[in-house]
Amino acid sequence: MKKDLDFLLELGWAYWKSQVVFAGVELGVFELLKKGDKESAEIAKRLGTDPRATGMLLNALVALKLLYKKANRYQNTPIASQYLIKGAPNYQGDRIHHLHNLWVRWERLQEAIRTGRSVVEETEKEPDPQKVRDFMTSMHNLARMKVKILLKKLGVKPFHRLLDLGGGPGTYAIAIAQKNPNLTAVVYDLAPNLEIAREFIKEAGLEDRVTTQVGNFLEEDLPEEAFDAVLVSNILHIYDPPTNVSILKKCHKALEPEGLIIVHDMVLDKSGCAPLFPTFFSLNMLLGTCSGASYREEEIKEWLSKAGFSRIKTRFLDKDSAIIIGAKL
């Protein structure tokens, strides 16, 4: 009984942990400690924070196994060094910051459950440049962690002309082009997103093979039979099933005969109650979109079939996500 009560109460205060991580990242604790350990008072002085409060935060980060403490000196643990230091290959700080940005939506969850509608205000629907950058860099962080297994499961050598639909920061198009030197790719998205994509493309030195095209795939048709592969990564969870079928039909027209569509997304199991992250992500889509949700593998396969695709198969990337591939015959 005590174990059950502890479990329940920890669910109640779990957001304390999140706020400690947000504070550690955004105040710059991990960046400050990247070159070595420091005393609490020095950390507070360098951060410009209250010494007593800083000590409390540092101790909480130790409790979360993100810092070590020895003789009142603090240093990053391997987890923090790998994921929370800017410039590290696996940096996830932008992702953490984006999750913090979502806090204002999640505190209105009960409102969304009562109304069945998004809590995003009309003014918030207008793109704020900083929030766009926060989101795009967060997606870049996430994609960098997924791209190796996606490339392994997909096999990109046969592709010559790729469309990365709603490609955001262009992370997948860049990685696929790096893996396949004979491929050219187009990242198709809204203008504010592509400003950031072009920065990553330039950083990778691929301006000659990875280009961008401004467009709205909900309102505009795609070039017909212009590509032999179309990647639809983390797009379908934004929309309802009829809209998703419409998007996939446009992709079908954009493909050459024998071309492939690759849908990459989170996938729920048949119960709709697992895995944990996609289940909670459905609520995130309720809060932030008009009709989005996480979907089951069978639903995505059905949409692909309705859009005209054949030879549909699934390859799981991890416990939360998969690529579902279909061919235009």
mmCIF file of C-alpha atoms in Angstrom:
data_model
loop_
_atom_site.group_PDB
_atom_site.id
_atom_site.type_symbol
_atom_site.label_atom_id
_atom_site.label_comp_id
_atom_site.label_asym_id
_atom_site.label_seq_id
_atom_site.Cartn_x
_atom_site.Cartn_y
_atom_site.Cartn_z
ATOM 1 C CA MET A 1 0.000 0.000 0.000
ATOM 2 C CA LYS A 2 2.832 2.436 0.864
ATOM 3 C CA LYS A 3 4.463 1.746 -2.500
ATOM 4 C CA ASP A 4 1.209 2.535 -4.311
ATOM 5 C CA LEU A 5 0.788 5.769 -2.350
ATOM 6 C CA ASP A 6 4.368 6.828 -3.078
ATOM 7 C CA PHE A 7 3.777 6.171 -6.777
ATOM 8 C CA LEU A 8 0.586 8.252 -6.757
ATOM 9 C CA LEU A 9 2.083 11.173 -4.874
ATOM 10 C CA GLU A 10 5.163 11.219 -7.072
ATOM 11 C CA LEU A 11 2.894 11.583 -10.091
ATOM 12 C CA GLY A 12 1.406 14.609 -8.343
ATOM 13 C CA TRP A 13 4.717 16.397 -7.833
ATOM 14 C CA ALA A 14 6.493 15.144 -10.941
ATOM 15 C CA TYR A 15 6.276 18.615 -12.473
ATOM 16 C CA TRP A 16 8.711 19.814 -9.777
ATOM 17 C CA LYS A 17 11.352 17.685 -11.483
ATOM 18 C CA SER A 18 10.556 19.247 -14.859
ATOM 19 C CA GLN A 19 10.869 22.760 -13.473
ATOM 20 C CA VAL A 20 14.236 21.976 -11.896
ATOM 21 C CA VAL A 21 15.538 20.702 -15.256
ATOM 22 C CA PHE A 22 14.127 23.755 -17.080
ATOM 23 C CA ALA A 23 15.832 26.076 -14.591
ATOM 24 C CA GLY A 24 19.144 24.225 -14.829
ATOM 25 C CA VAL A 25 19.182 24.430 -18.619
ATOM 26 C CA GLU A 26 17.895 27.981 -19.021
ATOM 27 C CA LEU A 27 20.000 29.538 -16.255
ATOM 28 C CA GLY A 28 23.086 27.961 -17.828
ATOM 29 C CA VAL A 29 24.175 25.666 -14.992
ATOM 30 C CA PHE A 30 25.426 22.874 -17.250
ATOM 31 C CA GLU A 31 27.201 25.247 -19.632
ATOM 32 C CA LEU A 32 28.993 26.849 -16.700
ATOM 33 C CA LEU A 33 30.243 23.479 -15.464
ATOM 34 C CA LYS A 34 31.341 22.082 -18.825
ATOM 35 C CA LYS A 35 35.024 22.745 -18.113
ATOM 36 C CA GLY A 36 35.057 21.437 -14.565
ATOM 37 C CA ASP A 37 33.612 21.514 -11.070
ATOM 38 C CA LYS A 38 32.810 24.672 -9.105
ATOM 39 C CA GLU A 39 31.618 25.629 -5.644
ATOM 40 C CA SER A 40 28.021 26.689 -5.087
ATOM 41 C CA ALA A 41 28.937 30.291 -4.247
ATOM 42 C CA GLU A 42 31.013 30.661 -7.417
ATOM 43 C CA ILE A 43 28.203 29.214 -9.535
ATOM 44 C CA ALA A 44 25.736 31.696 -8.043
ATOM 45 C CA LYS A 45 28.134 34.597 -8.659
ATOM 46 C CA ARG A 46 28.768 33.576 -12.279
ATOM 47 C CA LEU A 47 25.053 33.056 -12.974
ATOM 48 C CA GLY A 48 23.979 36.204 -11.152
ATOM 49 C CA THR A 49 21.602 34.248 -8.942
ATOM 50 C CA ASP A 50 20.832 34.177 -5.213
ATOM 51 C CA PRO A 51 23.431 32.011 -3.383
ATOM 52 C CA ARG A 52 20.966 30.268 -1.055
ATOM 53 C CA ALA A 53 18.447 29.518 -3.808
ATOM 54 C CA THR A 54 21.205 28.399 -6.160
ATOM 55 C CA GLY A 55 22.390 25.854 -3.612
ATOM 56 C CA MET A 56 18.879 24.437 -3.416
ATOM 57 C CA LEU A 57 18.667 24.141 -7.193
ATOM 58 C CA LEU A 58 22.086 22.495 -7.452
ATOM 59 C CA ASN A 59 21.159 19.944 -4.779
ATOM 60 C CA ALA A 60 17.948 19.156 -6.634
ATOM 61 C CA LEU A 61 19.954 18.597 -9.832
ATOM 62 C CA VAL A 62 22.186 16.221 -7.879
ATOM 63 C CA ALA A 63 19.068 14.357 -6.713
ATOM 64 C CA LEU A 64 18.038 14.059 -10.383
ATOM 65 C CA LYS A 65 21.486 12.627 -11.236
ATOM 66 C CA LEU A 66 22.340 15.518 -13.542
ATOM 67 C CA LEU A 67 25.102 16.821 -11.261
ATOM 68 C CA TYR A 68 27.643 15.285 -8.892
ATOM 69 C CA LYS A 69 28.444 16.909 -5.533
ATOM 70 C CA LYS A 70 31.628 16.463 -3.548
ATOM 71 C CA ALA A 71 32.766 18.773 -0.727
ATOM 72 C CA ASN A 72 30.325 21.468 -1.865
ATOM 73 C CA ARG A 73 31.710 21.374 -5.407
ATOM 74 C CA TYR A 74 29.421 20.482 -8.280
ATOM 75 C CA GLN A 75 30.129 18.966 -11.689
ATOM 76 C CA ASN A 76 28.138 17.607 -14.606
ATOM 77 C CA THR A 77 27.273 13.921 -14.740
ATOM 78 C CA PRO A 78 27.849 12.055 -18.033
ATOM 79 C CA ILE A 79 24.165 12.526 -18.926
ATOM 80 C CA ALA A 80 24.432 16.297 -18.585
ATOM 81 C CA SER A 81 27.728 16.402 -20.464
ATOM 82 C CA GLN A 82 26.318 14.374 -23.352
ATOM 83 C CA TYR A 83 22.955 16.055 -23.757
ATOM 84 C CA LEU A 84 22.963 19.494 -22.097
ATOM 85 C CA ILE A 85 26.166 21.157 -23.353
ATOM 86 C CA LYS A 86 25.727 23.375 -26.402
ATOM 87 C CA GLY A 87 27.733 22.161 -29.360
ATOM 88 C CA ALA A 88 27.789 18.545 -28.187
ATOM 89 C CA PRO A 89 26.724 16.142 -30.974
ATOM 90 C CA ASN A 90 23.734 14.927 -28.975
ATOM 91 C CA TYR A 91 22.701 18.296 -27.480
ATOM 92 C CA GLN A 92 19.067 18.334 -26.324
ATOM 93 C CA GLY A 93 18.888 21.673 -24.521
ATOM 94 C CA ASP A 94 16.716 23.236 -27.237
ATOM 95 C CA ARG A 95 14.322 20.324 -26.851
ATOM 96 C CA ILE A 96 14.148 20.917 -23.093
ATOM 97 C CA HIS A 97 13.503 24.615 -23.695
ATOM 98 C CA HIS A 98 10.668 23.813 -26.118
ATOM 99 C CA LEU A 99 9.079 21.503 -23.554
ATOM 100 C CA HIS A 100 9.186 24.401 -21.103
ATOM 101 C CA ASN A 101 7.471 26.634 -23.671
ATOM 102 C CA LEU A 102 4.593 24.117 -23.728
ATOM 103 C CA TRP A 103 3.993 24.583 -19.996
ATOM 104 C CA VAL A 104 1.482 27.413 -20.526
ATOM 105 C CA ARG A 105 -0.654 25.071 -22.617
ATOM 106 C CA TRP A 106 -0.481 22.087 -20.304
ATOM 107 C CA GLU A 107 -1.653 24.070 -17.296
ATOM 108 C CA ARG A 108 -4.916 24.570 -19.231
ATOM 109 C CA LEU A 109 -5.479 20.863 -19.880
ATOM 110 C CA GLN A 110 -8.756 20.721 -17.942
ATOM 111 C CA GLU A 111 -10.133 23.545 -20.080
ATOM 112 C CA ALA A 112 -9.260 21.642 -23.256
ATOM 113 C CA ILE A 113 -10.859 18.454 -21.921
ATOM 114 C CA ARG A 114 -14.075 20.337 -21.142
ATOM 115 C CA THR A 115 -14.287 22.100 -24.497
ATOM 116 C CA GLY A 116 -12.526 19.629 -26.796
ATOM 117 C CA ARG A 117 -10.653 22.556 -28.327
ATOM 118 C CA SER A 118 -7.086 23.815 -28.505
ATOM 119 C CA VAL A 119 -6.040 26.367 -25.898
ATOM 120 C CA VAL A 120 -3.777 28.194 -28.354
ATOM 121 C CA GLU A 121 -4.984 31.772 -28.620
ATOM 122 C CA GLU A 122 -5.525 33.379 -32.027
ATOM 123 C CA THR A 123 -2.641 35.775 -31.331
ATOM 124 C CA GLU A 124 -0.362 32.792 -30.626
ATOM 125 C CA LYS A 125 -1.217 31.264 -33.993
ATOM 126 C CA GLU A 126 0.672 34.099 -35.680
ATOM 127 C CA PRO A 127 4.305 32.954 -35.940
ATOM 128 C CA ASP A 128 6.563 34.538 -33.339
ATOM 129 C CA PRO A 129 10.131 34.437 -34.705
ATOM 130 C CA GLN A 130 11.684 33.359 -31.408
ATOM 131 C CA LYS A 131 9.098 30.633 -30.803
ATOM 132 C CA VAL A 132 9.578 29.396 -34.379
ATOM 133 C CA ARG A 133 13.328 29.199 -33.758
ATOM 134 C CA ASP A 134 12.796 27.449 -30.412
ATOM 135 C CA PHE A 135 10.567 24.870 -32.067
ATOM 136 C CA MET A 136 12.786 24.326 -35.111
ATOM 137 C CA THR A 137 15.965 23.893 -33.074
ATOM 138 C CA SER A 138 14.068 21.535 -30.769
ATOM 139 C CA MET A 139 13.017 19.443 -33.774
ATOM 140 C CA HIS A 140 16.621 19.499 -34.978
ATOM 141 C CA ASN A 141 17.790 18.161 -31.587
ATOM 142 C CA LEU A 142 15.196 15.384 -31.737
ATOM 143 C CA ALA A 143 15.851 14.457 -35.367
ATOM 144 C CA ARG A 144 19.585 14.158 -34.784
ATOM 145 C CA MET A 145 18.852 11.455 -32.210
ATOM 146 C CA LYS A 146 16.517 9.565 -34.578
ATOM 147 C CA VAL A 147 18.274 9.933 -37.904
ATOM 148 C CA LYS A 148 20.872 7.165 -37.542
ATOM 149 C CA ILE A 149 18.311 4.453 -36.858
ATOM 150 C CA LEU A 150 16.002 5.869 -39.553
ATOM 151 C CA LEU A 151 18.786 5.673 -42.140
ATOM 152 C CA LYS A 152 19.618 2.136 -41.046
ATOM 153 C CA LYS A 153 16.006 0.957 -41.275
ATOM 154 C CA LEU A 154 15.258 2.793 -44.513
ATOM 155 C CA GLY A 155 18.250 2.331 -46.777
ATOM 156 C CA VAL A 156 18.527 5.457 -48.949
ATOM 157 C CA LYS A 157 20.968 4.431 -51.687
ATOM 158 C CA PRO A 158 18.314 3.891 -54.386
ATOM 159 C CA PHE A 159 16.856 7.424 -54.042
ATOM 160 C CA HIS A 160 17.793 10.213 -56.440
ATOM 161 C CA ARG A 161 15.231 12.973 -55.806
ATOM 162 C CA LEU A 162 13.724 13.407 -52.328
ATOM 163 C CA LEU A 163 10.904 15.671 -51.137
ATOM 164 C CA ASP A 164 11.014 16.347 -47.394
ATOM 165 C CA LEU A 165 7.423 17.501 -46.889
ATOM 166 C CA GLY A 166 6.994 19.886 -43.982
ATOM 167 C CA GLY A 167 10.671 19.237 -43.379
ATOM 168 C CA GLY A 168 11.176 21.987 -40.798
ATOM 169 C CA PRO A 169 14.896 22.312 -40.018
ATOM 170 C CA GLY A 170 15.779 19.909 -42.846
ATOM 171 C CA THR A 171 17.673 17.546 -40.562
ATOM 172 C CA TYR A 172 16.486 14.365 -42.268
ATOM 173 C CA ALA A 173 17.000 15.684 -45.808
ATOM 174 C CA ILE A 174 20.540 16.745 -44.865
ATOM 175 C CA ALA A 175 21.359 13.359 -43.329
ATOM 176 C CA ILE A 176 19.916 11.423 -46.273
ATOM 177 C CA ALA A 177 21.900 13.571 -48.731
ATOM 178 C CA GLN A 178 25.070 12.987 -46.703
ATOM 179 C CA LYS A 179 24.437 9.244 -46.851
ATOM 180 C CA ASN A 180 23.645 9.244 -50.574
ATOM 181 C CA PRO A 181 25.949 11.493 -52.643
ATOM 182 C CA ASN A 182 23.834 10.915 -55.776
ATOM 183 C CA LEU A 183 20.690 12.389 -54.201
ATOM 184 C CA THR A 184 19.209 15.877 -54.348
ATOM 185 C CA ALA A 185 16.513 16.935 -51.894
ATOM 186 C CA VAL A 186 13.908 19.647 -51.503
ATOM 187 C CA VAL A 187 12.767 20.759 -48.047
ATOM 188 C CA TYR A 188 9.193 22.018 -48.454
ATOM 189 C CA ASP A 189 7.716 24.130 -45.654
ATOM 190 C CA LEU A 190 6.480 27.557 -44.587
ATOM 191 C CA ALA A 191 8.852 30.492 -45.046
ATOM 192 C CA PRO A 192 9.738 31.106 -41.361
ATOM 193 C CA ASN A 193 10.721 27.457 -40.906
ATOM 194 C CA LEU A 194 12.878 27.418 -44.010
ATOM 195 C CA GLU A 195 14.929 30.389 -42.844
ATOM 196 C CA ILE A 196 16.276 28.104 -40.117
ATOM 197 C CA ALA A 197 16.538 25.082 -42.433
ATOM 198 C CA ARG A 198 18.820 27.063 -44.735
ATOM 199 C CA GLU A 199 21.158 27.756 -41.796
ATOM 200 C CA PHE A 200 21.532 24.018 -41.128
ATOM 201 C CA ILE A 201 21.918 23.241 -44.845
ATOM 202 C CA LYS A 202 24.684 25.842 -45.139
ATOM 203 C CA GLU A 203 26.361 24.505 -42.004
ATOM 204 C CA ALA A 204 26.408 21.046 -43.621
ATOM 205 C CA GLY A 205 27.845 22.465 -46.871
ATOM 206 C CA LEU A 206 24.996 21.012 -48.948
ATOM 207 C CA GLU A 207 23.485 24.103 -50.602
ATOM 208 C CA ASP A 208 24.137 22.546 -54.020
ATOM 209 C CA ARG A 209 22.120 19.383 -53.283
ATOM 210 C CA VAL A 210 19.577 20.310 -50.597
ATOM 211 C CA THR A 211 17.319 23.200 -51.539
ATOM 212 C CA THR A 212 14.196 24.723 -50.029
ATOM 213 C CA GLN A 213 10.762 25.488 -51.430
ATOM 214 C CA VAL A 214 8.261 27.719 -49.668
ATOM 215 C CA GLY A 215 4.748 26.321 -49.741
ATOM 216 C CA ASN A 216 1.651 25.221 -47.849
ATOM 217 C CA PHE A 217 0.837 21.598 -48.637
ATOM 218 C CA LEU A 218 -2.685 22.004 -47.244
ATOM 219 C CA GLU A 219 -3.536 24.692 -49.779
ATOM 220 C CA GLU A 220 -1.244 23.967 -52.729
ATOM 221 C CA ASP A 221 -0.599 21.018 -55.016
ATOM 222 C CA LEU A 222 2.856 19.487 -55.235
ATOM 223 C CA PRO A 223 4.811 19.076 -58.499
ATOM 224 C CA GLU A 224 3.559 15.947 -60.285
ATOM 225 C CA GLU A 225 5.864 12.932 -60.666
ATOM 226 C CA ALA A 226 8.872 15.018 -59.636
ATOM 227 C CA PHE A 227 10.347 12.772 -56.932
ATOM 228 C CA ASP A 228 11.208 9.137 -56.351
ATOM 229 C CA ALA A 229 10.856 9.459 -52.574
ATOM 230 C CA VAL A 230 8.708 11.605 -50.296
ATOM 231 C CA LEU A 231 9.390 11.831 -46.569
ATOM 232 C CA VAL A 232 6.455 12.814 -44.343
ATOM 233 C CA SER A 233 8.067 13.080 -40.924
ATOM 234 C CA ASN A 234 6.062 14.051 -37.834
ATOM 235 C CA ILE A 235 3.345 15.698 -39.912
ATOM 236 C CA LEU A 236 0.291 13.445 -39.713
ATOM 237 C CA HIS A 237 -0.148 13.819 -35.950
ATOM 238 C CA ILE A 238 -0.995 17.507 -36.534
ATOM 239 C CA TYR A 239 -4.176 16.763 -38.514
ATOM 240 C CA ASP A 240 -7.357 14.693 -38.576
ATOM 241 C CA PRO A 241 -7.756 11.518 -40.687
ATOM 242 C CA PRO A 242 -9.506 13.123 -43.730
ATOM 243 C CA THR A 243 -6.815 15.799 -43.942
ATOM 244 C CA ASN A 244 -4.107 13.171 -43.697
ATOM 245 C CA VAL A 245 -5.603 11.180 -46.573
ATOM 246 C CA SER A 246 -5.658 14.377 -48.642
ATOM 247 C CA ILE A 247 -1.975 15.075 -47.837
ATOM 248 C CA LEU A 248 -0.991 11.527 -48.757
ATOM 249 C CA LYS A 249 -2.890 11.748 -52.061
ATOM 250 C CA LYS A 250 -0.848 14.844 -52.938
ATOM 251 C CA CYS A 251 2.291 12.898 -52.116
ATOM 252 C CA HIS A 252 1.124 10.087 -54.400
ATOM 253 C CA LYS A 253 0.802 12.521 -57.305
ATOM 254 C CA ALA A 254 4.242 13.976 -56.555
ATOM 255 C CA LEU A 255 5.926 10.584 -56.887
ATOM 256 C CA GLU A 256 7.203 8.917 -60.013
ATOM 257 C CA PRO A 257 5.913 5.386 -60.707
ATOM 258 C CA GLU A 258 7.630 2.965 -58.296
ATOM 259 C CA GLY A 259 8.415 5.879 -56.007
ATOM 260 C CA LEU A 260 8.214 5.463 -52.236
ATOM 261 C CA ILE A 261 6.500 7.409 -49.491
ATOM 262 C CA ILE A 262 8.070 7.233 -46.024
ATOM 263 C CA VAL A 263 5.781 8.220 -43.172
ATOM 264 C CA HIS A 264 7.730 8.751 -39.965
ATOM 265 C CA ASP A 265 5.699 9.325 -36.821
ATOM 266 C CA MET A 266 4.873 8.183 -33.326
ATOM 267 C CA VAL A 267 2.693 5.090 -33.309
ATOM 268 C CA LEU A 268 0.170 3.970 -30.711
ATOM 269 C CA ASP A 269 -0.488 0.300 -30.045
ATOM 270 C CA LYS A 270 -3.904 -1.228 -30.734
ATOM 271 C CA SER A 271 -5.251 -0.233 -27.308
ATOM 272 C CA GLY A 272 -4.405 3.450 -27.822
ATOM 273 C CA CYS A 273 -3.001 3.511 -24.264
ATOM 274 C CA ALA A 274 0.659 2.796 -24.993
ATOM 275 C CA PRO A 275 3.481 3.547 -25.472
ATOM 276 C CA LEU A 276 3.497 6.237 -22.813
ATOM 277 C CA PHE A 277 4.920 9.156 -24.814
ATOM 278 C CA PRO A 278 2.635 8.878 -27.877
ATOM 279 C CA THR A 279 -0.347 8.512 -25.528
ATOM 280 C CA PHE A 280 0.522 11.755 -23.755
ATOM 281 C CA PHE A 281 1.459 13.400 -27.049
ATOM 282 C CA SER A 282 -2.159 13.059 -28.162
ATOM 283 C CA LEU A 283 -3.071 15.413 -25.325
ATOM 284 C CA ASN A 284 -0.289 17.747 -26.449
ATOM 285 C CA MET A 285 -1.908 17.832 -29.886
ATOM 286 C CA LEU A 286 -5.320 18.479 -28.316
ATOM 287 C CA LEU A 287 -3.821 21.478 -26.540
ATOM 288 C CA GLY A 288 -1.953 22.882 -29.519
ATOM 289 C CA THR A 289 -3.784 21.936 -32.730
ATOM 290 C CA CYS A 290 -7.303 22.014 -34.151
ATOM 291 C CA SER A 291 -7.601 18.260 -34.707
ATOM 292 C CA GLY A 292 -4.276 16.497 -34.184
ATOM 293 C CA ALA A 293 -3.566 13.283 -32.275
ATOM 294 C CA SER A 294 -1.283 10.277 -32.137
ATOM 295 C CA TYR A 295 -2.488 7.390 -34.305
ATOM 296 C CA ARG A 296 -2.301 3.618 -34.514
ATOM 297 C CA GLU A 297 -0.223 1.818 -37.129
ATOM 298 C CA GLU A 298 -3.380 0.368 -38.700
ATOM 299 C CA GLU A 299 -4.886 3.842 -39.162
ATOM 300 C CA ILE A 300 -1.823 5.181 -40.984
ATOM 301 C CA LYS A 301 -1.706 2.098 -43.219
ATOM 302 C CA GLU A 302 -5.384 2.562 -44.066
ATOM 303 C CA TRP A 303 -4.793 6.190 -45.082
ATOM 304 C CA LEU A 304 -1.887 5.167 -47.296
ATOM 305 C CA SER A 305 -4.059 2.558 -48.976
ATOM 306 C CA LYS A 306 -6.841 5.107 -49.563
ATOM 307 C CA ALA A 307 -4.274 7.461 -51.090
ATOM 308 C CA GLY A 308 -3.323 4.782 -53.637
ATOM 309 C CA PHE A 309 -0.192 3.267 -52.133
ATOM 310 C CA SER A 310 0.644 -0.443 -52.204
ATOM 311 C CA ARG A 311 3.235 -2.766 -50.633
ATOM 312 C CA ILE A 312 2.789 -0.987 -47.315
ATOM 313 C CA LYS A 313 5.122 -2.105 -44.546
ATOM 314 C CA THR A 314 6.196 -0.922 -41.105
ATOM 315 C CA ARG A 315 9.664 -0.706 -39.595
ATOM 316 C CA PHE A 316 9.805 0.320 -35.952
ATOM 317 C CA LEU A 317 12.617 2.684 -34.967
ATOM 318 C CA ASP A 318 12.127 2.447 -31.208
ATOM 319 C CA LYS A 319 9.308 1.839 -28.727
ATOM 320 C CA ASP A 320 7.558 5.112 -29.672
ATOM 321 C CA SER A 321 7.985 5.592 -33.411
ATOM 322 C CA ALA A 322 8.135 3.882 -36.784
ATOM 323 C CA ILE A 323 8.491 4.465 -40.497
ATOM 324 C CA ILE A 324 5.610 3.178 -42.592
ATOM 325 C CA ILE A 325 6.573 2.822 -46.241
ATOM 326 C CA GLY A 326 4.327 2.588 -49.298
ATOM 327 C CA ALA A 327 4.966 2.346 -53.025
ATOM 328 C CA LYS A 328 3.277 4.049 -55.970
ATOM 329 C CA LEU A 329 2.631 1.339 -58.527
#
